[in-house]
Short mmCIF file of C-alpha atoms in Angstrom, two decimals:
data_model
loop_
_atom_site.label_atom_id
_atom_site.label_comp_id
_atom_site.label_asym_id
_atom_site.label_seq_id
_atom_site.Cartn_x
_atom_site.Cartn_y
_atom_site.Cartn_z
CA UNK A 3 25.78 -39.50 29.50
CA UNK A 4 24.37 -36.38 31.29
CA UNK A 5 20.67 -36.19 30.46
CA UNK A 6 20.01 -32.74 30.25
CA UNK A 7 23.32 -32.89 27.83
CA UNK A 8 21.46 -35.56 25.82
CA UNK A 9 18.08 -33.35 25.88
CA UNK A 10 20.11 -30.03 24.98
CA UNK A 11 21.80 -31.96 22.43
CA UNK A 12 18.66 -33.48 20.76
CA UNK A 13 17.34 -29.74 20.85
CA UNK A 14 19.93 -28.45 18.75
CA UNK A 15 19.35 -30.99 16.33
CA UNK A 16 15.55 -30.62 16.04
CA UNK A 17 16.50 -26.64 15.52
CA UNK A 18 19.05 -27.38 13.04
CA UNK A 19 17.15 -29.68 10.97
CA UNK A 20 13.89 -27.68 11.81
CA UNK A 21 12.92 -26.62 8.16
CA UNK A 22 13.82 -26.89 4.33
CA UNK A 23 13.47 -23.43 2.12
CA UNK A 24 14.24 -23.15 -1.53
CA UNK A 25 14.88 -19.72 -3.10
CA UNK A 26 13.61 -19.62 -7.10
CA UNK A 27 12.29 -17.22 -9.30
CA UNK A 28 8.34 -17.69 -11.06
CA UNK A 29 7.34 -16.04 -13.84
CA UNK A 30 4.10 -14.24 -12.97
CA UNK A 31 1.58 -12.78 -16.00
CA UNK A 32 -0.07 -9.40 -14.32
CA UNK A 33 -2.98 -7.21 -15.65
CA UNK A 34 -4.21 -4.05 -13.15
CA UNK A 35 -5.64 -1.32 -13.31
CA UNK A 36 -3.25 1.20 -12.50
CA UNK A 37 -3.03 5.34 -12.41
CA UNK A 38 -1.85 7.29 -15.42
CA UNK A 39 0.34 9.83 -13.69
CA UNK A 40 1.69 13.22 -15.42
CA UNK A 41 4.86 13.53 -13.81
CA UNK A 42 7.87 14.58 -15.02
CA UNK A 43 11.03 12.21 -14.91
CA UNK A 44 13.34 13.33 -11.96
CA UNK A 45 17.02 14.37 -12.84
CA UNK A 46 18.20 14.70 -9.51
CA UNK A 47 17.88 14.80 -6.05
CA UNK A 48 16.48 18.59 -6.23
CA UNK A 49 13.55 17.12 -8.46
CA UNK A 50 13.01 14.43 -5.33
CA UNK A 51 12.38 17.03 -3.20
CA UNK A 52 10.19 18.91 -5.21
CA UNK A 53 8.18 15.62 -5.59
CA UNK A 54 7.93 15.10 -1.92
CA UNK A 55 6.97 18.67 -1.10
CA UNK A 56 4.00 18.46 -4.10
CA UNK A 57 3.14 15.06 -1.71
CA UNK A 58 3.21 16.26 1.18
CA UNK A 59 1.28 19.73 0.65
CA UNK A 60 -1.79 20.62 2.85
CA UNK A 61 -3.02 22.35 -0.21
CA UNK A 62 -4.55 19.43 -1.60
CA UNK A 63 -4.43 15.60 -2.85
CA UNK A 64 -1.33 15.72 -5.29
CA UNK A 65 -2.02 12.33 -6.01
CA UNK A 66 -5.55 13.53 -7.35
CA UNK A 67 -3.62 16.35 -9.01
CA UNK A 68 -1.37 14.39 -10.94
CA UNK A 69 -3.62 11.76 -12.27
CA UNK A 70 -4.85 11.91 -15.56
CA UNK A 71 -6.25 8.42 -16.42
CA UNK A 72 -6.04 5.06 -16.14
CA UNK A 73 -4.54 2.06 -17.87
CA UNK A 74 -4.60 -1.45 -17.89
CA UNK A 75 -1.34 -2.93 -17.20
CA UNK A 76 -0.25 -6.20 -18.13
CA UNK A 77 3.19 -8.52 -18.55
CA UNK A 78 4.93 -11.19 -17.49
CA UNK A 79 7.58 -10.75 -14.54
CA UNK A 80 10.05 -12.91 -12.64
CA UNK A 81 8.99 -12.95 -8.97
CA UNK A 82 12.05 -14.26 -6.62
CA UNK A 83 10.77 -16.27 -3.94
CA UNK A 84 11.37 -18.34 -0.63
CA UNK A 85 9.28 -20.79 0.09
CA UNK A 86 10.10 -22.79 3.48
CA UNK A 87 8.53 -26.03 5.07
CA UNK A 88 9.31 -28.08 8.00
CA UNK A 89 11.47 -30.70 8.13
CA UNK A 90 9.36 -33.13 9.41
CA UNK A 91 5.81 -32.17 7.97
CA UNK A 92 2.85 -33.74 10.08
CA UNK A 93 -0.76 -33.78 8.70
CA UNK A 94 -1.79 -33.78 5.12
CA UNK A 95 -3.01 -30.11 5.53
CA UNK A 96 -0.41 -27.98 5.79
CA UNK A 97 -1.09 -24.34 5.93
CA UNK A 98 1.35 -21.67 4.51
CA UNK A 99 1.76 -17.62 4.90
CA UNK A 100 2.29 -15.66 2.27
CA UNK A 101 4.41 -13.10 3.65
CA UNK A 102 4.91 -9.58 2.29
CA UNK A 103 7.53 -7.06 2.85
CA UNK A 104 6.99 -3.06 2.92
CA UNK A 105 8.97 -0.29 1.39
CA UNK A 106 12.74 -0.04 1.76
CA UNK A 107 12.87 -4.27 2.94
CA UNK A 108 13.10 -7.08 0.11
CA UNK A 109 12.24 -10.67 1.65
CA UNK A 110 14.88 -11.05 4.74
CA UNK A 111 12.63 -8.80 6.78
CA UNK A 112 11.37 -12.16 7.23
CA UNK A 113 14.16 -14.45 7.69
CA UNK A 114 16.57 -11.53 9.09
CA UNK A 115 20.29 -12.86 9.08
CA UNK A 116 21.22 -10.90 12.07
CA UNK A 117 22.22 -12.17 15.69
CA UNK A 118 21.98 -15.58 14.08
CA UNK A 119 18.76 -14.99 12.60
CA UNK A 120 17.02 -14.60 16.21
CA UNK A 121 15.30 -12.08 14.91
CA UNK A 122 13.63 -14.53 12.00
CA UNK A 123 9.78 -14.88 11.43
CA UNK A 124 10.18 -17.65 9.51
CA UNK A 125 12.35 -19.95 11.78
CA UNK A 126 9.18 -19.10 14.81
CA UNK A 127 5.97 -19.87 11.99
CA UNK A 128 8.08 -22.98 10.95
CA UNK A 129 10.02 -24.28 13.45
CA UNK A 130 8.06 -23.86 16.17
CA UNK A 131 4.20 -24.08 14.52
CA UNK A 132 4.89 -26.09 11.74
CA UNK A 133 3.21 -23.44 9.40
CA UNK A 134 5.25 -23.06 5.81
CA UNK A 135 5.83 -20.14 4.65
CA UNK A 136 6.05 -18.05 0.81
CA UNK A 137 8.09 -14.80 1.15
CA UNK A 138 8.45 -12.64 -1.51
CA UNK A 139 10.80 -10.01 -3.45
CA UNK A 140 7.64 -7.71 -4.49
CA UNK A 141 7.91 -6.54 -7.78
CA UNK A 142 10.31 -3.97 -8.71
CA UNK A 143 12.64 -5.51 -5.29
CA UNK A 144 15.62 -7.28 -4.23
CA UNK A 145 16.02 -10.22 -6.76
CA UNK A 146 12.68 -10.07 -8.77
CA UNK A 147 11.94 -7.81 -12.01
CA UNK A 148 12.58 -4.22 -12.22
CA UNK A 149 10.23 -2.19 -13.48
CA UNK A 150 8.62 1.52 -14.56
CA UNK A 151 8.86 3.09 -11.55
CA UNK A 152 6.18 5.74 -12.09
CA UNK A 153 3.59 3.56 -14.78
CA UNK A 154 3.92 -0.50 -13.30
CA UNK A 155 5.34 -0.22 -9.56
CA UNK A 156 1.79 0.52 -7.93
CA UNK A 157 -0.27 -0.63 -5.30
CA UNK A 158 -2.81 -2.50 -7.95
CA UNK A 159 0.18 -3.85 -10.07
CA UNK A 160 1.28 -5.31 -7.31
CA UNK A 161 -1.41 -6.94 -5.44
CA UNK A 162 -1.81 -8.75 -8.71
CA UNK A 163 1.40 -10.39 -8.50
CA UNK A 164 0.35 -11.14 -5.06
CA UNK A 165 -3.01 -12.76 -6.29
CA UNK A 166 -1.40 -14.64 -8.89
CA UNK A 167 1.53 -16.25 -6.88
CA UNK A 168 -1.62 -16.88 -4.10
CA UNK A 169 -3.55 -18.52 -7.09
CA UNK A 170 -0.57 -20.84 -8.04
CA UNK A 171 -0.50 -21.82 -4.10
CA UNK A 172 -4.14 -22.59 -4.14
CA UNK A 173 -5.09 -24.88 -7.39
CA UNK A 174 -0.56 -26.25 -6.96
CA UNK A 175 0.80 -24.81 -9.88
CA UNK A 176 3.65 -22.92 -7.97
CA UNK A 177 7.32 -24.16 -9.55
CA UNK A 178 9.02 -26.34 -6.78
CA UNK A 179 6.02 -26.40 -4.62
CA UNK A 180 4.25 -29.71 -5.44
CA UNK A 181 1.23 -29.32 -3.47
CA UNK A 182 -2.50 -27.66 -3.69
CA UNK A 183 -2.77 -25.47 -0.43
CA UNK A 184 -6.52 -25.12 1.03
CA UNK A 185 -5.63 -23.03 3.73
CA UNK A 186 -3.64 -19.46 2.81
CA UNK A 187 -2.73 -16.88 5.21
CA UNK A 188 -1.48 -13.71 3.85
CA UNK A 189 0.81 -12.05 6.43
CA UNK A 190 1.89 -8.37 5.25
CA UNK A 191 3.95 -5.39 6.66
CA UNK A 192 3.22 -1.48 6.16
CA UNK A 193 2.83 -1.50 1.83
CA UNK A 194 2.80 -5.29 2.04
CA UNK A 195 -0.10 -4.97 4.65
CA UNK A 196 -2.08 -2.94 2.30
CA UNK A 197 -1.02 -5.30 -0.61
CA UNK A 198 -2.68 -7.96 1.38
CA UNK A 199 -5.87 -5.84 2.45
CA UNK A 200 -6.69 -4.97 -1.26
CA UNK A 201 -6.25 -8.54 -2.12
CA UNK A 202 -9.06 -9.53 0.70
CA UNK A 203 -10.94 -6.71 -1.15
CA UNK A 204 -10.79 -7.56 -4.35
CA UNK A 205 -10.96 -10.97 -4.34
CA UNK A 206 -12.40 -12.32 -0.54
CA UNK A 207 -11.97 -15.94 -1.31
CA UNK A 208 -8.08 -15.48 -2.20
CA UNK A 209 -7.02 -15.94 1.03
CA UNK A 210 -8.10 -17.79 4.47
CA UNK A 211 -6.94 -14.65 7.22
CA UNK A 212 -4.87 -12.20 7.10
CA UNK A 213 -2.49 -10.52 9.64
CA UNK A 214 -1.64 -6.71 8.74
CA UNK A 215 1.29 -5.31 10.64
CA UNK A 216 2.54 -1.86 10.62
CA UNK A 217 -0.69 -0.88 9.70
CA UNK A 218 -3.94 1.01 10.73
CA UNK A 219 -5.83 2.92 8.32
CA UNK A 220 -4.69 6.51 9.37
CA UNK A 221 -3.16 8.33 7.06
CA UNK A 222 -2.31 11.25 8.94
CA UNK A 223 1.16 10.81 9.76
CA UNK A 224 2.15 9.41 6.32
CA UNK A 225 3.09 13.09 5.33
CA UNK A 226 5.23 13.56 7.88
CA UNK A 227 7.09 9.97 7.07
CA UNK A 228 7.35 11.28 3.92
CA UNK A 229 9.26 14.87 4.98
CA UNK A 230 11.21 13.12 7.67
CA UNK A 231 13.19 11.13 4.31
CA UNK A 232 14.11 14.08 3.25
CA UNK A 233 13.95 11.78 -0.28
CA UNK A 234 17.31 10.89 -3.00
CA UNK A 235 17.16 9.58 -5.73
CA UNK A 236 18.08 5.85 -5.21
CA UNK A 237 21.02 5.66 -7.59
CA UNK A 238 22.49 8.54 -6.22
CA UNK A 239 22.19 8.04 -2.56
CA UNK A 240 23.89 4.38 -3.17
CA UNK A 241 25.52 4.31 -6.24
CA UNK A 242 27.31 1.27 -6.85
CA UNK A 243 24.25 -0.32 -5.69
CA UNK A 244 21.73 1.43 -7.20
CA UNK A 245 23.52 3.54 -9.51
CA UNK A 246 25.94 2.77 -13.08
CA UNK A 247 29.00 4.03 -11.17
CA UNK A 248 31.90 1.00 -12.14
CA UNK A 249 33.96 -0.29 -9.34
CA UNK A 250 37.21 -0.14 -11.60
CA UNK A 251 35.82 3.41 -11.65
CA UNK A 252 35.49 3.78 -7.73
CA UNK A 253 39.04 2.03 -6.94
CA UNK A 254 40.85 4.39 -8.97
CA UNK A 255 39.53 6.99 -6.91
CA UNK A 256 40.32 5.41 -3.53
CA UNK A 257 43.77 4.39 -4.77
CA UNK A 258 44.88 7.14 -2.70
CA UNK A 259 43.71 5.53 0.52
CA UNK A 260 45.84 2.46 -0.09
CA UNK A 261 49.10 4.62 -0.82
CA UNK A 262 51.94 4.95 1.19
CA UNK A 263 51.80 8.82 0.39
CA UNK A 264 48.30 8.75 2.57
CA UNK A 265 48.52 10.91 5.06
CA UNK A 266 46.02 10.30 8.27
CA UNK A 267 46.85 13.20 10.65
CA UNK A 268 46.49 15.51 7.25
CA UNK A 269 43.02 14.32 6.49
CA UNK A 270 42.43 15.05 10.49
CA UNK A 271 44.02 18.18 10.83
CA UNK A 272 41.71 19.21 7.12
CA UNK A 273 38.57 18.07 9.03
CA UNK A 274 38.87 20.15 12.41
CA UNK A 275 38.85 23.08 10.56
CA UNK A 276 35.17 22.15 9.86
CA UNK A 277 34.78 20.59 13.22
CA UNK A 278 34.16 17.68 11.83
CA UNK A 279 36.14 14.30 13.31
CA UNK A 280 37.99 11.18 12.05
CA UNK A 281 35.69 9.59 13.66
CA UNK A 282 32.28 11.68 12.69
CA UNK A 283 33.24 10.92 8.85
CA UNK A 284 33.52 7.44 9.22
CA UNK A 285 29.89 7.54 11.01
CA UNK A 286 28.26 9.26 7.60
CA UNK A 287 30.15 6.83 5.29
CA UNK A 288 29.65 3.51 7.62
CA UNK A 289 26.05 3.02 5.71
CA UNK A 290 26.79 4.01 2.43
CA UNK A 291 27.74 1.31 -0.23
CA UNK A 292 31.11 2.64 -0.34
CA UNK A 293 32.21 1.95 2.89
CA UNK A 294 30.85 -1.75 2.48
CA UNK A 295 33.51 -1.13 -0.96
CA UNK A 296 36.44 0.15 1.21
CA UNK A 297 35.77 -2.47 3.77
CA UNK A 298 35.91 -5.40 0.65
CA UNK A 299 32.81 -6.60 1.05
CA UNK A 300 31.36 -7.82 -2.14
CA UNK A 301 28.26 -5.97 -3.45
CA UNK A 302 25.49 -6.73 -6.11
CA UNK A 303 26.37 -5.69 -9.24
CA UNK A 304 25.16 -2.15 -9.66
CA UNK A 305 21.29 -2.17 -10.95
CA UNK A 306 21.44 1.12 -13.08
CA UNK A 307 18.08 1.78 -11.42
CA UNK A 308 16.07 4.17 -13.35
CA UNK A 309 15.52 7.96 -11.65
CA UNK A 310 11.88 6.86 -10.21
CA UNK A 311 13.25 4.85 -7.50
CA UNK A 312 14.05 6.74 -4.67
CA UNK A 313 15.62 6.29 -1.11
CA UNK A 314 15.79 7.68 2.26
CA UNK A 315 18.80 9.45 2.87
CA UNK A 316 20.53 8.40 5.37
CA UNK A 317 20.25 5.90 9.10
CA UNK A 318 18.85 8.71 10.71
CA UNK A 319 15.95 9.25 8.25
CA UNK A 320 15.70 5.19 8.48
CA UNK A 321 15.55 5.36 12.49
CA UNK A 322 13.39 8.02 12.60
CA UNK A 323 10.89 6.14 10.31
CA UNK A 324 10.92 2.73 12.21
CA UNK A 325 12.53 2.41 15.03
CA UNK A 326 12.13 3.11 18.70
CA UNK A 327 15.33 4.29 20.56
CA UNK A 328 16.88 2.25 23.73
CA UNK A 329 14.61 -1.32 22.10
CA UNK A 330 16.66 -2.01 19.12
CA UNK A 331 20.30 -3.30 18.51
CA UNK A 332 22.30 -0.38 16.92
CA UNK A 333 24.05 -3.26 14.69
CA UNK A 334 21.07 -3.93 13.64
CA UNK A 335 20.06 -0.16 12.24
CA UNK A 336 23.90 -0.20 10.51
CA UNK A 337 22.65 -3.63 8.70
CA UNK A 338 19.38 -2.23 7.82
CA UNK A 339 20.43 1.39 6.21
CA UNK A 340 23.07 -0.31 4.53
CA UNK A 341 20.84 -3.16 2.90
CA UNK A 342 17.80 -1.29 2.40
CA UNK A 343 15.77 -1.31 -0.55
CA UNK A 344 14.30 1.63 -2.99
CA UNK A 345 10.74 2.56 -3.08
CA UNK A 346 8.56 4.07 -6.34
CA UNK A 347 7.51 7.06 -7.54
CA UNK A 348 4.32 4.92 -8.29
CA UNK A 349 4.18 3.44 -4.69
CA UNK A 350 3.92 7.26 -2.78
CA UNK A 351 1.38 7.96 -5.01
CA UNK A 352 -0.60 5.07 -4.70
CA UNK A 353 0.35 4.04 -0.77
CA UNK A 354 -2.85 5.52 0.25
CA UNK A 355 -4.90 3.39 -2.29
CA UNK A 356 -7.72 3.48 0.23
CA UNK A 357 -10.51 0.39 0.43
CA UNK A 358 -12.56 1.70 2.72
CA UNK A 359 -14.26 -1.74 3.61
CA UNK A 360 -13.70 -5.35 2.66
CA UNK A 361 -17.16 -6.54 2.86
CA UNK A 362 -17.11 -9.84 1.30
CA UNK A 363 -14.00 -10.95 3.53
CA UNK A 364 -14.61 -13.65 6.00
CA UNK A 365 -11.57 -14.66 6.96
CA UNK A 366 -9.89 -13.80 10.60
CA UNK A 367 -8.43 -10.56 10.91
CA UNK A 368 -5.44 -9.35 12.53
CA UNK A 369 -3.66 -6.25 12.84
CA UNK A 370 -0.13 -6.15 14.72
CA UNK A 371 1.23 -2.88 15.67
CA UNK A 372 3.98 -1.37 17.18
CA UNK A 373 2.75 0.98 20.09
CA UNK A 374 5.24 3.88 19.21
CA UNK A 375 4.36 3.14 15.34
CA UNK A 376 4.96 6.98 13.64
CA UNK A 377 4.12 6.16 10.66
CA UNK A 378 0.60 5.16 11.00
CA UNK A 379 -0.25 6.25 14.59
CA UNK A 380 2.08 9.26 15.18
CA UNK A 381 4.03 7.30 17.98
CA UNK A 382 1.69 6.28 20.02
CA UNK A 383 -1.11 3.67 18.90
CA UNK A 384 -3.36 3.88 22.18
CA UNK A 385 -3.62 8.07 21.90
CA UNK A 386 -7.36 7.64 20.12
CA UNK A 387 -8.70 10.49 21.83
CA UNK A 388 -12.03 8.18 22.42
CA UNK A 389 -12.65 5.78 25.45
CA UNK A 390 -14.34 3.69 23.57
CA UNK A 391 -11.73 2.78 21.15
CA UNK A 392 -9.00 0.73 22.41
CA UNK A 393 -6.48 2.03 19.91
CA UNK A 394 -6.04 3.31 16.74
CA UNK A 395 -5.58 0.31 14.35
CA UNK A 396 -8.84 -1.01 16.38
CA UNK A 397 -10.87 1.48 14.04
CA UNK A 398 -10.08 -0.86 10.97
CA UNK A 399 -12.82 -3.27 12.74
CA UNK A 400 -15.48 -1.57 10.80
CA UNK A 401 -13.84 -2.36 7.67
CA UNK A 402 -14.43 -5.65 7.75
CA UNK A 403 -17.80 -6.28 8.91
CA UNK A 404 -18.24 -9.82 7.56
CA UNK A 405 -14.75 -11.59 9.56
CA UNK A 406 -14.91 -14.65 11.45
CA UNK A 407 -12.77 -12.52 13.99
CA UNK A 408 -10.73 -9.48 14.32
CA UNK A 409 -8.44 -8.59 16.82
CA UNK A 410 -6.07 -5.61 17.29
CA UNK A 411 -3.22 -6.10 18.86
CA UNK A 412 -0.47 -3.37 20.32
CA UNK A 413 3.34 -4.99 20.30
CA UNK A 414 4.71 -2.62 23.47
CA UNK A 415 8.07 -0.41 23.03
CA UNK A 416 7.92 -0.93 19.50
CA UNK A 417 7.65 1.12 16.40
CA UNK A 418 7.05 0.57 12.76
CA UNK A 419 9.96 -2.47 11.54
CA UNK A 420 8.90 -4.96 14.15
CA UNK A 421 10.60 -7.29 13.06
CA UNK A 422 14.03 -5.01 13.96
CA UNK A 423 13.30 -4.35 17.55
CA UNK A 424 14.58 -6.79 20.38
CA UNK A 425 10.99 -8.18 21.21
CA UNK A 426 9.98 -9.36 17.85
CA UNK A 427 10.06 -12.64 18.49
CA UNK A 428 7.12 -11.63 21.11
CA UNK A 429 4.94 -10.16 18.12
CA UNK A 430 5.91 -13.41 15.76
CA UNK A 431 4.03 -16.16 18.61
CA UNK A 432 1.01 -13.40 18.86
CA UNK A 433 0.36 -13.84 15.37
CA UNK A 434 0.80 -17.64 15.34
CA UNK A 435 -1.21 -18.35 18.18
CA UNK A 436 -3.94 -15.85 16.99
CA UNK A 437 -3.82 -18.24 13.49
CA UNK A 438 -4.16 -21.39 15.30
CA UNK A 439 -6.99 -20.28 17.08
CA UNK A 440 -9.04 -19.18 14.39
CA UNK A 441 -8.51 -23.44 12.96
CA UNK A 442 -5.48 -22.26 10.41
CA UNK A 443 -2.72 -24.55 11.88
CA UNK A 444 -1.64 -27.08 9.85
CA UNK A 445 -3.33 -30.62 10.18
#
């Protein structure tokens, strides 16, 4: 036999086999101290607006505006899970991320099934550096509990769930999970970053490093994120996702399309007169749930999600937001718009839940950011305006005055969604390597 066939062969294998994940659901008891808002409950997509222009306002802090008090918040709450772990585990101290999605993602922005999941985290932290790995729905997400989208779905709600499942990890109480973890990395993107930096805050001995990416701690360009939504509300802008809409309901409708009596060069001819083409109306619909409908794909079942969750509206708003043009698969922006997840009410108001230092961290620190980031540098990460600083997530440095390390780095033609653009893979072995250097590998 051919030996590079045999090699090739045995490589395949090793990939195939490379790790074991388990998806589950643990219940999670939470207690935070979280804003008392007064705003009033959205009825449509008019009110969404209004709520984003109040945000977004010069005038002042609407956040400061709105609040009224605070409240402790407590229950118990099914968190959905992944937890992965190589095949083939070597050493008795494993080490395993804790990985936390941002707004408008649920889990598979780590374990992305596109291109054959090239674009995974997961498969390069496990397959290739042995690390295992904890992704999670965060609350109010993809498969775990829904929740009050203006009173429970904030920042500190949230990064207790994140302490809690962390906790479980630590002293090997997680369900399914039958080991006590002495090294924890917590590995967080845009909300999830900040998540993980008020963990390191609040409680510096939770976790062992942390990598933040999509982050720096300017705010400026938040507003502008904001605007460039141009904000639904989440059950209207995908309704038999999101919405109560029936899909008896929505066939009955698009019987016509399925009737002999349907008339293509009618519905043509009806469009020109708006200028509008065949092929420019299947472009709006080919991201909405209804397309995935008229295309039989099988959706979730529709989550009657309360008025406080709200959307983007549309693949533009979602490009505009994370992506850089020319570095990203356009596939890839159709799968994203079309399986994106809702944000909160509570999670605007409370996504610039500043710490302005972690003092008592001492962990490794990395940040991981995309150069053309807009969201937190504007579109362009290394336009500081000072010589002396390197970039603008650099400036987070001073926050954490007590880490074993901190390092900055800039992923090139890249903006916010690393994970989305064709060079993620790139970012994924910066972050492992950077781990393993500061002694977090697995032993």
């Amino acid at each position: 036999m051919n030996i590079h066939l045999l090699w090739a062969t045995l490589a395949v294998a090793v990939s195939v086999a490379a790790k074991q994940c388990t998806n589950f659901t643990v219940p999670v008891c939470i207690s935070a101290r979280n804003a008392v808002f007064d705003i009033p409950t959205l009825q449509g997509n008019a009110d969404a607006t209004t709520f984003a222009q109040n945000l977004t306002s010069i005038r002042g802090n609407f956040t400061e505006e709105a609040l009224v008090d605070y409240a402790t918040v407590t229950g118990t709450y099914d968190i959905s899970v992944k937890f992965c772990k190589p095949d083939h585990e070597n050493g008795t101290n494993p080490t395993v991320q804790v990985l936390t999605h941002g707004l408008g993602f649920d889990k598979t922005y780590w374990d992305l099934p596109f291109n054959d999941f090239n674009y995974s985290y997961i498969d390069v932290a496990v397959d290739h550096y042995g690390f295992c790995t904890l992704s999670i729905d965060r609350l109010g997400e993809g498969n775990s509990s829904k929740a009050d989208p203006l009173n429970v779905l904030q920042a500190p709600a949230e990064m207790s769930v994140l302490y809690e499942l962390t906790s479980m990890l630590r002293n090997g109480s997680l369900p399914n999970v039958p080991h006590a973890f002495t090294k924890i990395v917590h590995v967080g993107h845009s909300f999830g970053a900040l998540l993980s930096y008020l963990l390191v805050r609040t409680h510096p001995t939770a976790s062992d490093g942390i990598v933040l990416t999509g982050f720096s701690q300017n705010g400026t360009y938040l507003p502008a994120t904001v605007a460039s939504w141009d904000v639904k509300l989440a059950r209207l802008n995908q309704p038999l996702r999101f919405g109560n809409i029936s899909y008896s309901a929505v066939s009955s409708a698009l019987s016509m399309l399925r009737a002999p009596a349907f008339d293509l060069p009618q519905i043509r001819s009806g469009l020109a007169k708006y200028n509008v083409t065949l092929g420019e109306l299947q472009e709006v619909f080919r991201t909405t749930d209804l397309a995935n409908f008229i295309a039989g794909e099988q959706l979730p079942r529709a989550a009657n999600l309360p008025s406080g969750y709200l959307t983007w509206t549309d693949a533009g708003s979602n490009q505009y937001a994370f992506l850089l043009p020319n570095y990203f698969d356009p596939a890839i922006l159709q799968l994203a718009e079309s399986s994106k997840f809702p944000f909160t009410l509570g999670e605007l108001l409370t996504i610039g839940s500043e710490a302005p230092m972690a003092p008592d961290f001492k962990g490794p620190v990395q940040i991981v950011t995309g150069q053309q980031d807009s969201i937190y540098c504007g579109g362009d990460c290394l336009a500081t305006g000072d010589p002396d600083l390197a970039s603008i997530p650099a400036k987070s440095k001073m926050a954490f005055p007590a880490a074993k390390a901190f390092e900055a780095y800039i992923q090139p033609s890249t903006a916010h969604a690393i994970n989305l653009h064709y060079n993620a893979t790139g970012a994924y072995n910066v972050i492992q390597r950077f781990l393993t250097s500061q002694g977090l590998a697995p032993s």
